[in-house]
Amino acid sequence: SILSPFYGLGMQPPLTALCVGSSSHFLAGVDNVLQVTVVLPNASYVTANAYQNQDLFWALRGGGAPSFGVVTSLTYKTHPNLPYTAVFITATANSTASFVELMTVWNQNHNAIADAGWGGVWPFFDNSLFATLVAQGTPPTKPSALPAVQAFVNASQTLPGVNVTSLTVPYQSFYEFYFDNLVDTSKGHG
């Protein structure tokens, strides 16, 4: 999840009851799930949490194979809807050799970017890197956040055959980021 660096791995809230192990609905909810109620294959209805049915709770949170039953409800830890700063980076190389150099620069800067408080996704294909990064706060709460990203952008812009653009956008909430980039993509940031 793009928020994993801030809150750990999360579980997608179900719209309906979901089958445990269904990869289309069940995400790795290891860090924020507090309790699961589930109908087991023997038709028993149980609650699993840190105090009862701990082995099942461990398994349902990703510690075992699928097919434990049907989850009927979840209780999970929620977090405040803080403002976020997003950075959208597009870096395109005109050759495989330039792309290898671009990815080398990305790998040299990645840890500093993560340590500066950024989470995100960075798919790469067809000699291009597309990074969507978010940090808490507008501006980011960690003073090193923007300089860490700028260091990558600056280093990438010196590479022959690489074209890099970046856009920084403040959002008043994660929901605003989510809506603008995953629901109504007409603004074209992500």
Steps between C-alpha positions, in 0.01 A plus 500: 500500500616853435438569872697199627800708609270699729260237634631157401322269263126557489189307414256618240161551665258244357185612325343161562603189687819369345657162469827468684778453251326677212781709357257745343371609842732376771814710526782456749330648805765396748560826679161665543250216536391468863230233471336275242172312521482203270278206414724193493457203264332305786230775511616642832504877539808620688683816592875509458724765655812529716312342797282226354566264214847652465622237254205569269556875541865453399398291200227739384745788508725325251684246709365191328337358193156621379157338540442540872142613460287799409577828675180671611648803673827673575609737770806696409695794625424827322719807470439874465447632147801730489612730218754352257743628244528296181779500247445357154818418308519380141844405373536362148823369348565484125698175521547195716843626607353834612220317682754287689675821608165650606417195711849510650439860608157401636654221707772734628235748619219267605605444862547873560155565351339234721691620808377854428141385549377412151283202417368413163518295186751514219411275210748485217463366146585593141816685614292724730462547874174640639525587870203610707619591848315636804627648824300614799444873535481798267788570484630158606562471873856371450731783389705259286198386294504747211883520477522117481262486204667799337839327528364210292341734245821705470721191460261353242495822297877476450473159332539504122187377323273538804209745517365565852198697614365538853192660648438567870135523609367568853186315612291584805432131566591157373144470371558805278819339363319170449202661324709721271734221393297180512134603463484818293828499309409797281771714665757255364752504789552132565 
